[in-house]
Amino acid sequence: MAEVIDGEFTAFVNERGDALLRVAYALAGNQHAAEDLLQNALAKAYARWPRIRGDAEPYVKRILYHDQVSGWRRRARRAEVPVAELPERPAAGDGGHDADLRLLLRDALRALPPRQRAVLTLRYLEDLSVERTAAILGCRAGTVASQASRALAKLRELVPALDELTTRSEVKS
Amino acid sequence: MTRPVEDVLRAAVHDLADGVRPAPDLAVRALGRGRRLRRRRRATAGVAALVAVVAVALPFVLLRPQLAAHPATPDPTATATPAPPVRPMPGPDWTAKPLALPGDWVVVAGTFTAAPGRGFVLDRARGRYLTAEGYDGVFPAPVGSLSAVTDEDRPREVGLVDLADGTTRWYEVGRALSPPEWSPDGRRLLFTTHRLDHFGFIVLETDGTKRAFRVDEKRYFCTDYCDFTWSRDGTEAVLPQTGRSSHDESLRDLRAGVRLFSADDGRPTRFVPVPGDPAGPWAWSPDGKLVVVQGQHDPLLVETGTGRVVRTLPTAEVVWISDDRLLYRRPNGAGDVVLADLTGRELVRQPLPKDLVDREITVAPR
């Protein structure tokens, strides 16, 4: 049985490992933490493989998010993943191209608290609804909305050009 | 949040995720960490059990008595009302005595099959259940005091625990093994070996005598679910045979029938044209005329002589307790055990204690 389990597990990781690592990277914000987060989730999946083999990917994702959130809980208010440099803060009205804005936002995302990043990952990388996001994180839909709102406020603080985009869209509409 | 902000945020999250680099040897490293995690869990379970062993002075290491937490309650009894009577749910002290089922059968185990986790095994000599922890699979014999145990750290072996005296003997069986299945008389274990180019079955006597029989996969073609099971009388091993149809991954493969092989010499003995897989020896009627199989779509009651489907049933995991009575767990709800006739009409229903609802139960004649 062990050979069969090892074979199935290895095939699963070979097939889905890259996609899962991508999610882990969005959650953790850096390569080392992402690999550690995913290794831990995969190890738990392996230990329970006979019971979850038909449902392995959702199981691993649930652990990824749970570990991220529980880590956040354990660390209480220890917040952001440290980044080497703060994102550049272009002056208001500087405008700039959307691609530049995305790059700035990408760096700013790393500075968010893990739970806020988890909410954005579920909503915008996995394209889940507020309700599904709440179910996975084990909180109410209102909490998801408030976390997303705080994340946006923090991103606006770090990337003022985001405000300009909002204004632009309001003017257009 | 406005749409353009949402769009740019979505793109930024994708950009962030795109920054990941491939991780070499992800599977190998996860395997290593997973094995360590499993060993640690097992060691923790072993330590906990050892404390209990000292307390009750039994010679077991990984099987320990389950102490009754509450006073005993009266025996659940069947009533004679015309509607399918429901027996009382066993109380919290259910482990203090054998859990009787309709038809004079009894629950001999409640475990997570082929998976680690806390389970319960009936100690027939003492008339109570023991807690089973630490093994990856626990398979009590239908009669007697033996339980087969499996451990993923010893993948080629099986342990035989004698609950009467607490001894455990380990036997080397083979490679790429299925979980063991007891013969109905509790004297032999059947394994399927899925070893490449050595597919076949292995019969292990309880004294450790072993016979391995290779089966030609090309001649006796089986795909999908291909573990051998015992025949009702325990003299033959049964292998499903794939029928002719286009393969559809979303469906079980169509069956042409089952091929039986002698458990003594491995020779093919007969072919039974039933359109599905019997779950085990108890899926065959005592007189051999009928069998319950899992068909491509539904559980089926089938005539063995002709392969004619008599009707569908709620589940293929049934036990024939007489020529016209079936015992099975309801596939829905809390999985109550029911005694039913061959039309599927429920005659008696027995709810299970909460501890057993999510576990797989093993039943045997009282």
Coordinates of C-alpha atoms in Angstrom, one line a residue:
Chain A
M1 CA 0.0 0.0 0.0
A2 CA 2.8 2.4 0.9
E3 CA 4.2 2.2 -2.6
V4 CA 0.8 2.9 -4.1
I5 CA 0.3 5.9 -1.8
D6 CA 3.8 7.3 -2.5
G7 CA 3.2 6.9 -6.2
E8 CA -0.2 8.6 -6.2
F9 CA 1.1 11.4 -3.9
T10 CA 4.2 12.0 -6.1
A11 CA 2.0 12.1 -9.2
F12 CA -0.3 14.6 -7.6
V13 CA 2.5 16.9 -6.5
N14 CA 4.2 16.6 -9.9
E15 CA 1.0 17.6 -11.6
R16 CA -0.4 20.2 -9.3
G17 CA 2.7 21.4 -7.3
D18 CA 3.4 24.4 -9.4
A19 CA -0.1 25.7 -9.3
L20 CA -0.3 25.2 -5.6
L21 CA 3.1 26.9 -5.1
R22 CA 1.7 29.9 -7.0
V23 CA -1.1 30.2 -4.5
A24 CA 1.3 29.7 -1.6
Y25 CA 3.5 32.4 -3.0
A26 CA 0.6 34.9 -3.2
L27 CA -0.2 34.0 0.4
A28 CA 3.2 34.1 1.8
G29 CA 4.7 36.9 -0.3
N30 CA 8.2 35.4 -0.8
Q31 CA 9.7 32.2 -2.2
H32 CA 11.1 30.7 1.0
A33 CA 7.9 31.2 3.1
A34 CA 5.8 30.0 0.2
E35 CA 7.8 26.7 -0.1
D36 CA 7.7 26.2 3.6
L37 CA 3.9 26.8 3.7
L38 CA 3.3 24.4 0.8
Q39 CA 5.7 21.7 2.1
N40 CA 3.8 21.8 5.4
A41 CA 0.4 21.5 3.7
L42 CA 1.6 18.7 1.4
A43 CA 3.1 16.8 4.4
K44 CA -0.3 16.9 6.2
A45 CA -2.0 15.7 3.0
Y46 CA 0.5 12.8 2.7
A47 CA -0.1 11.8 6.3
R48 CA -3.9 11.5 5.5
W49 CA -3.6 10.5 1.9
P50 CA -5.8 7.3 2.0
R51 CA -8.7 9.5 3.2
I52 CA -8.3 12.5 1.0
R53 CA -6.8 11.1 -2.2
G54 CA -9.9 11.9 -4.2
D55 CA -10.1 15.4 -2.9
A56 CA -6.4 16.3 -2.5
E57 CA -6.1 19.7 -4.1
P58 CA -9.0 21.4 -2.2
Y59 CA -7.6 19.8 1.0
V60 CA -4.1 21.2 0.4
K61 CA -5.6 24.6 -0.4
R62 CA -7.7 24.6 2.8
I63 CA -4.5 23.8 4.8
L64 CA -2.6 26.6 3.0
Y65 CA -5.2 29.1 3.9
H66 CA -5.8 27.8 7.4
D67 CA -2.1 27.7 8.2
Q68 CA -1.8 31.2 6.9
V69 CA -4.7 32.5 9.0
S70 CA -3.8 30.5 12.1
G71 CA -0.2 31.8 11.8
W72 CA -1.7 35.2 11.7
R73 CA -3.7 34.5 14.8
R74 CA -0.7 33.1 16.7
R75 CA 1.4 36.1 15.8
A76 CA -1.5 38.3 16.9
R77 CA -0.6 41.8 15.6
R78 CA 2.8 41.0 14.2
A79 CA 1.8 42.0 10.8
E80 CA 3.5 42.5 7.5
V81 CA 6.0 40.4 5.6
P82 CA 9.1 42.5 5.6
V83 CA 10.0 43.8 2.1
A84 CA 13.5 44.8 1.1
E85 CA 12.3 48.2 -0.1
L86 CA 9.1 50.0 0.4
P87 CA 7.3 50.5 -2.9
E88 CA 8.1 53.7 -4.6
R89 CA 5.4 56.3 -3.8
P90 CA 4.7 58.4 -6.9
A91 CA 3.4 61.8 -6.3
A92 CA -0.3 62.3 -6.5
G93 CA -1.3 63.4 -10.0
D94 CA 1.7 61.7 -11.5
G95 CA -0.7 59.4 -13.3
G96 CA 1.4 56.8 -14.9
H97 CA 0.6 53.7 -16.9
D98 CA -1.6 50.9 -15.5
A99 CA 1.3 48.5 -15.9
D100 CA 3.5 50.6 -13.6
L101 CA 0.6 50.8 -11.2
R102 CA 0.4 47.0 -11.2
L103 CA 4.1 46.7 -10.4
L104 CA 3.8 49.1 -7.5
L105 CA 0.7 47.2 -6.3
R106 CA 2.5 43.9 -6.5
D107 CA 5.2 45.2 -4.2
A108 CA 2.6 46.8 -1.9
L109 CA 0.7 43.5 -1.6
R110 CA 3.8 42.0 0.1
A111 CA 3.5 44.6 2.8
L112 CA -0.1 43.7 3.7
P113 CA -0.8 41.6 6.8
P114 CA -1.2 37.9 5.9
R115 CA -4.9 37.7 6.5
Q116 CA -5.6 40.6 4.3
R117 CA -3.4 39.1 1.6
A118 CA -5.2 35.8 2.1
V119 CA -8.5 37.6 1.4
L120 CA -7.2 39.2 -1.8
T121 CA -5.7 35.9 -2.9
L122 CA -9.0 34.1 -2.5
R123 CA -11.0 36.8 -4.1
Y124 CA -8.7 37.7 -7.0
L125 CA -6.4 34.8 -7.7
E126 CA -8.9 32.1 -7.1
D127 CA -11.8 34.2 -8.1
L128 CA -14.0 33.1 -5.2
S129 CA -17.1 34.9 -4.0
V130 CA -17.1 36.7 -0.7
E131 CA -19.2 33.9 0.8
R132 CA -16.8 31.1 -0.3
T133 CA -13.9 33.2 0.9
A134 CA -15.5 33.5 4.3
A135 CA -16.2 29.8 4.4
I136 CA -12.6 28.9 3.7
L137 CA -11.2 31.4 6.2
G138 CA -13.8 30.4 8.8
C139 CA -15.2 33.9 9.3
R140 CA -18.3 35.9 8.4
A141 CA -18.8 37.5 5.0
G142 CA -18.7 40.9 6.7
T143 CA -15.2 40.1 8.0
V144 CA -14.1 39.4 4.5
A145 CA -15.5 42.7 3.3
S146 CA -13.9 44.6 6.1
Q147 CA -10.5 42.9 5.6
A148 CA -10.7 43.7 1.9
S149 CA -11.6 47.3 2.7
R150 CA -8.6 47.6 5.1
A151 CA -6.3 46.0 2.5
L152 CA -7.4 48.6 -0.1
A153 CA -6.9 51.4 2.4
K154 CA -3.4 50.2 3.1
L155 CA -2.7 49.8 -0.6
R156 CA -3.9 53.4 -1.3
E157 CA -1.6 54.6 1.4
L158 CA 1.3 52.8 -0.2
V159 CA 0.3 53.5 -3.8
P160 CA -1.4 56.9 -4.0
A161 CA -1.8 56.4 -7.8
L162 CA -4.6 53.9 -6.9
D163 CA -6.6 56.8 -5.7
E164 CA -6.2 58.5 -9.0
L165 CA -7.5 55.5 -10.8
T166 CA -10.6 55.6 -8.6
T167 CA -11.1 59.2 -9.4
R168 CA -10.5 58.7 -13.1
S169 CA -13.2 56.0 -13.2
E170 CA -15.6 58.1 -11.2
V171 CA -15.1 61.0 -13.7
K172 CA -15.6 58.7 -16.6
S173 CA -18.8 57.3 -15.2
Chain B
M1 CA -14.6 49.0 -4.9
T2 CA -14.8 50.4 -8.4
R3 CA -14.4 48.1 -11.4
P4 CA -11.1 49.5 -12.6
V5 CA -9.6 49.3 -9.1
E6 CA -10.8 45.7 -8.9
D7 CA -9.3 44.9 -12.2
V8 CA -5.9 46.4 -11.5
L9 CA -5.9 44.7 -8.1
R10 CA -6.7 41.3 -9.7
A11 CA -3.9 41.9 -12.1
A12 CA -1.5 42.8 -9.3
V13 CA -2.3 39.7 -7.3
H14 CA -1.7 37.6 -10.4
D15 CA 1.6 39.5 -11.0
L16 CA 2.6 38.7 -7.4
A17 CA 1.8 35.0 -7.9
D18 CA 3.7 35.0 -11.2
G19 CA 6.8 35.9 -9.3
V20 CA 7.2 32.4 -7.9
R21 CA 10.1 30.3 -9.1
P22 CA 9.7 26.5 -9.6
A23 CA 10.7 24.5 -6.5
P24 CA 12.9 21.6 -7.4
D25 CA 12.1 18.2 -5.8
L26 CA 8.9 19.4 -4.3
A27 CA 7.4 15.9 -4.2
V28 CA 10.5 14.4 -2.6
R29 CA 10.8 16.9 0.1
A30 CA 7.1 16.8 0.8
L31 CA 7.3 13.0 1.1
G32 CA 10.1 13.2 3.6
R33 CA 8.3 15.7 5.7
G34 CA 5.1 13.8 5.4
R35 CA 6.7 10.6 6.6
R36 CA 8.3 12.3 9.6
L37 CA 4.9 13.8 10.4
R38 CA 3.2 10.4 10.3
R39 CA 5.9 8.8 12.5
R40 CA 5.5 11.6 15.0
R41 CA 1.7 11.1 15.2
R42 CA 2.2 7.4 15.5
A43 CA 4.7 7.8 18.3
T44 CA 2.4 10.1 20.1
A45 CA -0.4 7.6 19.8
G46 CA 1.9 4.8 21.1
V47 CA 2.9 6.8 24.2
A48 CA -0.7 7.6 25.0
A49 CA -1.6 3.9 24.7
L50 CA 1.3 2.8 26.9
V51 CA 0.0 4.8 29.8
A52 CA -3.3 3.1 29.5
V53 CA -1.6 -0.3 29.3
V54 CA 0.1 0.3 32.6
A55 CA -3.2 1.4 34.2
V56 CA -5.1 -1.7 33.2
A57 CA -2.2 -4.2 33.3
L58 CA -2.9 -5.6 29.9
P59 CA 0.0 -6.8 27.7
F60 CA -1.0 -4.7 24.7
V61 CA 1.0 -1.8 23.4
L62 CA -1.3 -0.3 20.9
L63 CA -4.7 -1.8 21.7
R64 CA -6.1 -0.8 25.0
P65 CA -9.5 -1.2 26.7
Q66 CA -12.1 1.5 26.3
L67 CA -13.3 2.4 29.8
A68 CA -17.0 2.7 30.2
A69 CA -17.8 6.3 31.2
H70 CA -21.4 5.7 32.3
P71 CA -23.4 3.0 33.9
A72 CA -24.8 0.3 31.6
T73 CA -28.2 0.8 30.0
P74 CA -30.7 -2.0 29.2
D75 CA -30.1 -4.0 26.1
P76 CA -31.6 -2.5 23.0
T77 CA -34.5 -4.8 21.9
A78 CA -36.5 -5.0 18.7
T79 CA -40.2 -4.3 19.0
A80 CA -43.0 -6.0 17.1
T81 CA -44.7 -3.0 15.6
P82 CA -45.7 -3.4 11.9
A83 CA -43.8 -0.3 10.7
P84 CA -40.0 -0.9 10.5
P85 CA -39.1 -0.7 14.1
V86 CA -36.2 1.4 15.1
R87 CA -34.1 0.1 18.0
P88 CA -32.9 2.5 20.6
M89 CA -29.6 4.2 20.0
P90 CA -26.9 2.7 22.1
G91 CA -25.9 4.8 25.1
P92 CA -22.4 6.3 25.7
D93 CA -21.4 3.1 27.5
W94 CA -21.8 1.1 24.3
T95 CA -18.2 -0.2 24.4
A96 CA -18.9 -2.1 27.6
K97 CA -20.6 -5.0 25.7
P98 CA -20.9 -6.4 22.2
L99 CA -23.1 -4.2 20.0
A100 CA -25.8 -6.6 18.7
L101 CA -27.3 -6.0 15.3
P102 CA -30.6 -7.4 13.8
G103 CA -30.2 -11.0 12.7
D104 CA -28.0 -11.9 15.6
W105 CA -24.9 -10.3 14.1
V106 CA -22.5 -8.1 16.0
V107 CA -20.2 -5.1 15.4
V108 CA -16.7 -6.4 15.7
A109 CA -14.9 -3.1 14.7
G110 CA -15.4 0.5 13.9
T111 CA -12.3 1.8 12.2
F112 CA -11.0 4.0 9.4
T113 CA -10.2 1.3 6.9
A114 CA -6.6 1.3 5.6
A115 CA -6.1 4.6 7.3
P116 CA -4.7 5.7 10.6
G117 CA -7.0 6.9 13.4
R118 CA -8.7 5.8 16.6
G119 CA -10.9 2.8 16.2
F120 CA -12.8 0.2 18.2
V121 CA -12.3 -3.6 18.1
L122 CA -14.4 -6.2 19.9
D123 CA -12.6 -8.3 22.4
R124 CA -14.9 -11.3 22.3
A125 CA -13.4 -13.1 25.3
R126 CA -14.1 -10.1 27.6
G127 CA -17.2 -9.0 25.8
R128 CA -16.2 -5.3 25.4
Y129 CA -14.5 -3.1 22.9
L130 CA -10.9 -2.0 22.9
T131 CA -9.6 1.2 21.5
A132 CA -7.3 0.6 18.6
E133 CA -4.7 3.3 17.9
G134 CA -1.4 3.5 16.2
Y135 CA -1.9 1.1 13.3
D136 CA -2.8 2.2 9.8
G137 CA -5.4 -0.5 9.5
V138 CA -7.1 -2.9 11.9
F139 CA -9.1 -5.9 10.5
P140 CA -10.7 -8.2 13.1
A141 CA -11.4 -11.8 12.1
P142 CA -15.1 -12.7 11.8
V143 CA -14.6 -15.4 14.4
G144 CA -12.1 -15.9 17.2
S145 CA -9.7 -13.5 18.8
L146 CA -7.4 -12.5 16.1
S147 CA -7.1 -9.1 14.4
A148 CA -4.9 -8.3 11.4
V149 CA -3.1 -5.0 11.7
T150 CA -1.2 -3.0 9.0
D151 CA 1.5 -0.4 9.4
E152 CA 2.7 1.7 6.5
D153 CA 6.2 1.6 7.9
R154 CA 6.1 -2.1 7.3
P155 CA 4.4 -2.2 3.9
R156 CA 5.2 -5.8 3.0
E157 CA 4.0 -7.2 6.3
V158 CA 0.9 -7.9 8.3
G159 CA 0.6 -8.3 12.0
L160 CA -1.7 -10.7 13.7
V161 CA -2.8 -9.5 17.2
D162 CA -4.3 -12.1 19.4
L163 CA -6.6 -10.2 21.7
A164 CA -6.9 -13.3 24.0
D165 CA -3.3 -13.1 25.1
G166 CA -2.0 -9.9 23.7
T167 CA 0.6 -11.4 21.5
T168 CA 1.4 -9.9 18.1
R169 CA 3.2 -11.7 15.3
W170 CA 4.4 -10.1 12.1
Y171 CA 4.6 -11.9 8.8
E172 CA 6.2 -10.9 5.5
V173 CA 3.5 -11.1 2.8
G174 CA 4.7 -9.4 -0.3
R175 CA 4.9 -6.1 -2.2
A176 CA 2.2 -3.6 -3.3
L177 CA -0.4 -5.2 -1.2
S178 CA -4.1 -4.5 -0.9
P179 CA -5.6 -4.4 2.6
P180 CA -6.2 -7.9 3.9
E181 CA -9.5 -9.7 3.8
W182 CA -10.4 -12.5 6.2
S183 CA -11.9 -15.7 5.0
P184 CA -15.4 -16.3 6.5
D185 CA -14.0 -18.9 8.9
G186 CA -11.3 -16.5 10.2
R187 CA -8.5 -18.9 9.4
R188 CA -6.9 -17.3 6.3
L189 CA -6.1 -13.8 5.0
L190 CA -6.4 -12.8 1.3
F191 CA -4.2 -10.1 -0.2
T192 CA -4.0 -8.8 -3.7
T193 CA -0.5 -7.9 -4.9
H194 CA -0.5 -5.2 -7.5
R195 CA 3.2 -5.6 -8.2
L196 CA 4.0 -4.8 -11.8
D197 CA 4.3 -8.0 -13.8
H198 CA 3.5 -10.1 -10.7
F199 CA -0.2 -9.4 -10.3
G200 CA -2.0 -12.0 -8.3
F201 CA -3.2 -13.0 -4.9
I202 CA -1.6 -14.3 -1.7
V203 CA -3.2 -16.5 1.0
L204 CA -1.8 -16.3 4.5
E205 CA -2.8 -18.9 7.1
T206 CA -2.9 -17.7 10.7
D207 CA 0.2 -19.8 11.5
G208 CA 2.2 -17.8 8.9
T209 CA 2.1 -20.3 6.1
K210 CA 1.9 -18.3 2.8
R211 CA 1.0 -19.2 -0.8
A212 CA 1.3 -16.6 -3.6
F213 CA -0.4 -17.1 -6.9
R214 CA 0.4 -15.1 -10.0
V215 CA -2.6 -14.4 -12.3
D216 CA -2.2 -13.6 -16.0
E217 CA -3.5 -10.0 -16.3
K218 CA -3.8 -10.2 -20.1
R219 CA -5.9 -13.4 -20.0
Y220 CA -8.0 -12.5 -17.0
F221 CA -8.4 -8.9 -17.8
C222 CA -9.3 -6.5 -15.0
T223 CA -9.3 -2.7 -14.8
D224 CA -10.5 -0.2 -12.3
Y225 CA -11.2 -2.0 -9.0
C226 CA -9.1 -5.2 -9.1
D227 CA -8.7 -6.6 -5.6
F228 CA -9.4 -10.2 -5.1
T229 CA -12.2 -11.1 -2.6
W230 CA -13.2 -14.4 -0.9
S231 CA -16.0 -16.5 -2.2
R232 CA -18.8 -17.2 0.4
D233 CA -17.3 -20.6 1.4
G234 CA -13.7 -19.3 1.5
T235 CA -12.3 -21.8 -0.9
E236 CA -11.9 -19.4 -3.9
A237 CA -10.6 -16.0 -4.7
V238 CA -12.8 -13.8 -6.9
L239 CA -11.5 -11.3 -9.5
P240 CA -13.7 -9.0 -11.5
Q241 CA -13.4 -9.1 -15.2
T242 CA -13.6 -6.1 -17.4
G243 CA -16.3 -6.2 -20.1
R244 CA -16.3 -4.7 -23.6
S245 CA -17.1 -1.0 -23.5
S246 CA -15.5 2.3 -24.3
H247 CA -13.6 3.5 -21.3
D248 CA -15.1 6.5 -19.5
E249 CA -13.1 7.9 -16.6
S250 CA -16.3 9.2 -14.9
L251 CA -17.8 5.7 -14.8
R252 CA -16.8 2.4 -13.3
D253 CA -15.6 0.0 -16.0
L254 CA -18.3 -2.4 -17.3
R255 CA -17.9 -6.0 -16.0
A256 CA -18.3 -9.1 -18.0
G257 CA -18.4 -11.2 -14.8
V258 CA -16.1 -12.5 -12.1
R259 CA -13.4 -15.2 -12.4
L260 CA -12.9 -17.5 -9.5
F261 CA -9.6 -19.1 -8.6
S262 CA -8.8 -21.9 -6.2
A263 CA -7.4 -20.5 -2.9
D264 CA -5.4 -23.8 -2.6
D265 CA -3.6 -24.0 -5.9
G266 CA -4.4 -20.7 -7.7
R267 CA -6.0 -22.4 -10.7
P268 CA -9.1 -20.8 -12.3
T269 CA -12.2 -22.7 -11.3
R270 CA -15.2 -21.0 -12.8
F271 CA -16.6 -17.8 -14.4
V272 CA -19.8 -16.2 -13.0
P273 CA -21.4 -13.7 -15.5
V274 CA -22.5 -11.0 -13.0
P275 CA -22.3 -7.4 -14.1
G276 CA -20.4 -6.0 -11.2
D277 CA -18.1 -6.5 -8.2
P278 CA -19.0 -8.4 -5.1
A279 CA -17.9 -6.5 -2.0
G280 CA -16.7 -9.6 -0.2
P281 CA -17.7 -13.2 0.8
W282 CA -20.8 -12.1 2.6
A283 CA -22.2 -10.5 -0.6
W284 CA -23.0 -14.0 -1.9
S285 CA -26.2 -15.6 -0.7
P286 CA -25.8 -18.7 1.5
D287 CA -27.3 -20.9 -1.2
G288 CA -25.1 -19.4 -3.9
K289 CA -28.0 -18.5 -6.2
L290 CA -27.8 -14.7 -5.8
V291 CA -25.1 -12.1 -5.2
V292 CA -25.1 -8.4 -4.6
V293 CA -22.6 -6.5 -6.8
Q294 CA -21.6 -2.9 -7.4
G295 CA -22.6 -2.5 -11.1
Q296 CA -21.4 0.3 -13.4
H297 CA -24.1 2.6 -12.1
D298 CA -25.9 1.0 -9.2
P299 CA -25.7 -1.7 -6.6
L300 CA -27.4 -4.7 -8.1
L301 CA -29.0 -8.0 -6.9
V302 CA -28.1 -10.5 -9.5
E303 CA -28.7 -14.2 -10.2
T304 CA -25.4 -16.0 -10.3
G305 CA -26.4 -18.6 -12.8
T306 CA -27.6 -16.3 -15.5
G307 CA -26.3 -12.8 -14.5
R308 CA -29.9 -11.5 -14.7
V309 CA -30.4 -8.4 -12.6
V310 CA -33.2 -8.9 -10.2
R311 CA -33.3 -5.3 -8.9
T312 CA -31.2 -2.5 -7.7
L313 CA -30.4 -2.1 -4.0
P314 CA -29.4 0.9 -1.8
T315 CA -25.8 -0.4 -1.4
A316 CA -23.5 -3.1 -2.5
E317 CA -21.9 -3.4 0.9
V318 CA -24.4 -6.1 2.2
V319 CA -24.2 -9.2 4.3
W320 CA -26.5 -12.1 3.6
I321 CA -27.6 -13.4 7.0
S322 CA -30.0 -16.0 5.5
D323 CA -31.3 -16.8 2.0
D324 CA -33.8 -14.0 2.2
R325 CA -32.4 -11.4 4.6
L326 CA -29.8 -8.7 4.1
L327 CA -28.0 -6.6 6.6
Y328 CA -26.5 -3.3 5.5
R329 CA -25.8 0.3 6.4
R330 CA -28.1 2.9 5.0
P331 CA -26.0 4.9 2.6
N332 CA -27.5 8.2 3.7
G333 CA -28.0 9.9 7.0
A334 CA -26.3 8.5 10.1
G335 CA -25.7 5.1 8.3
D336 CA -28.1 3.1 10.5
V337 CA -27.8 -0.6 10.1
V338 CA -30.9 -2.2 8.7
L339 CA -32.2 -5.7 8.2
A340 CA -34.1 -5.9 5.0
D341 CA -35.7 -8.5 2.7
L342 CA -34.7 -9.0 -0.9
T343 CA -37.1 -6.3 -2.1
G344 CA -35.3 -3.7 0.0
R345 CA -38.1 -3.5 2.5
E346 CA -36.6 -2.5 5.9
L347 CA -37.6 -4.9 8.7
V348 CA -35.6 -3.5 11.6
R349 CA -33.3 -0.5 11.9
Q350 CA -30.5 -0.1 14.4
P351 CA -29.0 3.3 14.9
L352 CA -25.3 3.3 15.7
P353 CA -23.6 5.2 18.5
K354 CA -22.1 8.5 17.6
D355 CA -18.6 7.2 17.8
L356 CA -19.3 4.8 14.9
V357 CA -21.3 7.0 12.6
D358 CA -18.2 8.3 10.7
R359 CA -16.3 5.0 10.9
E360 CA -16.4 2.0 8.8
I361 CA -17.9 -0.8 10.8
T362 CA -17.0 -4.5 10.5
V363 CA -19.7 -7.0 11.4
A364 CA -19.7 -10.7 12.0
P365 CA -22.0 -13.5 13.3
R366 CA -22.4 -13.3 17.0

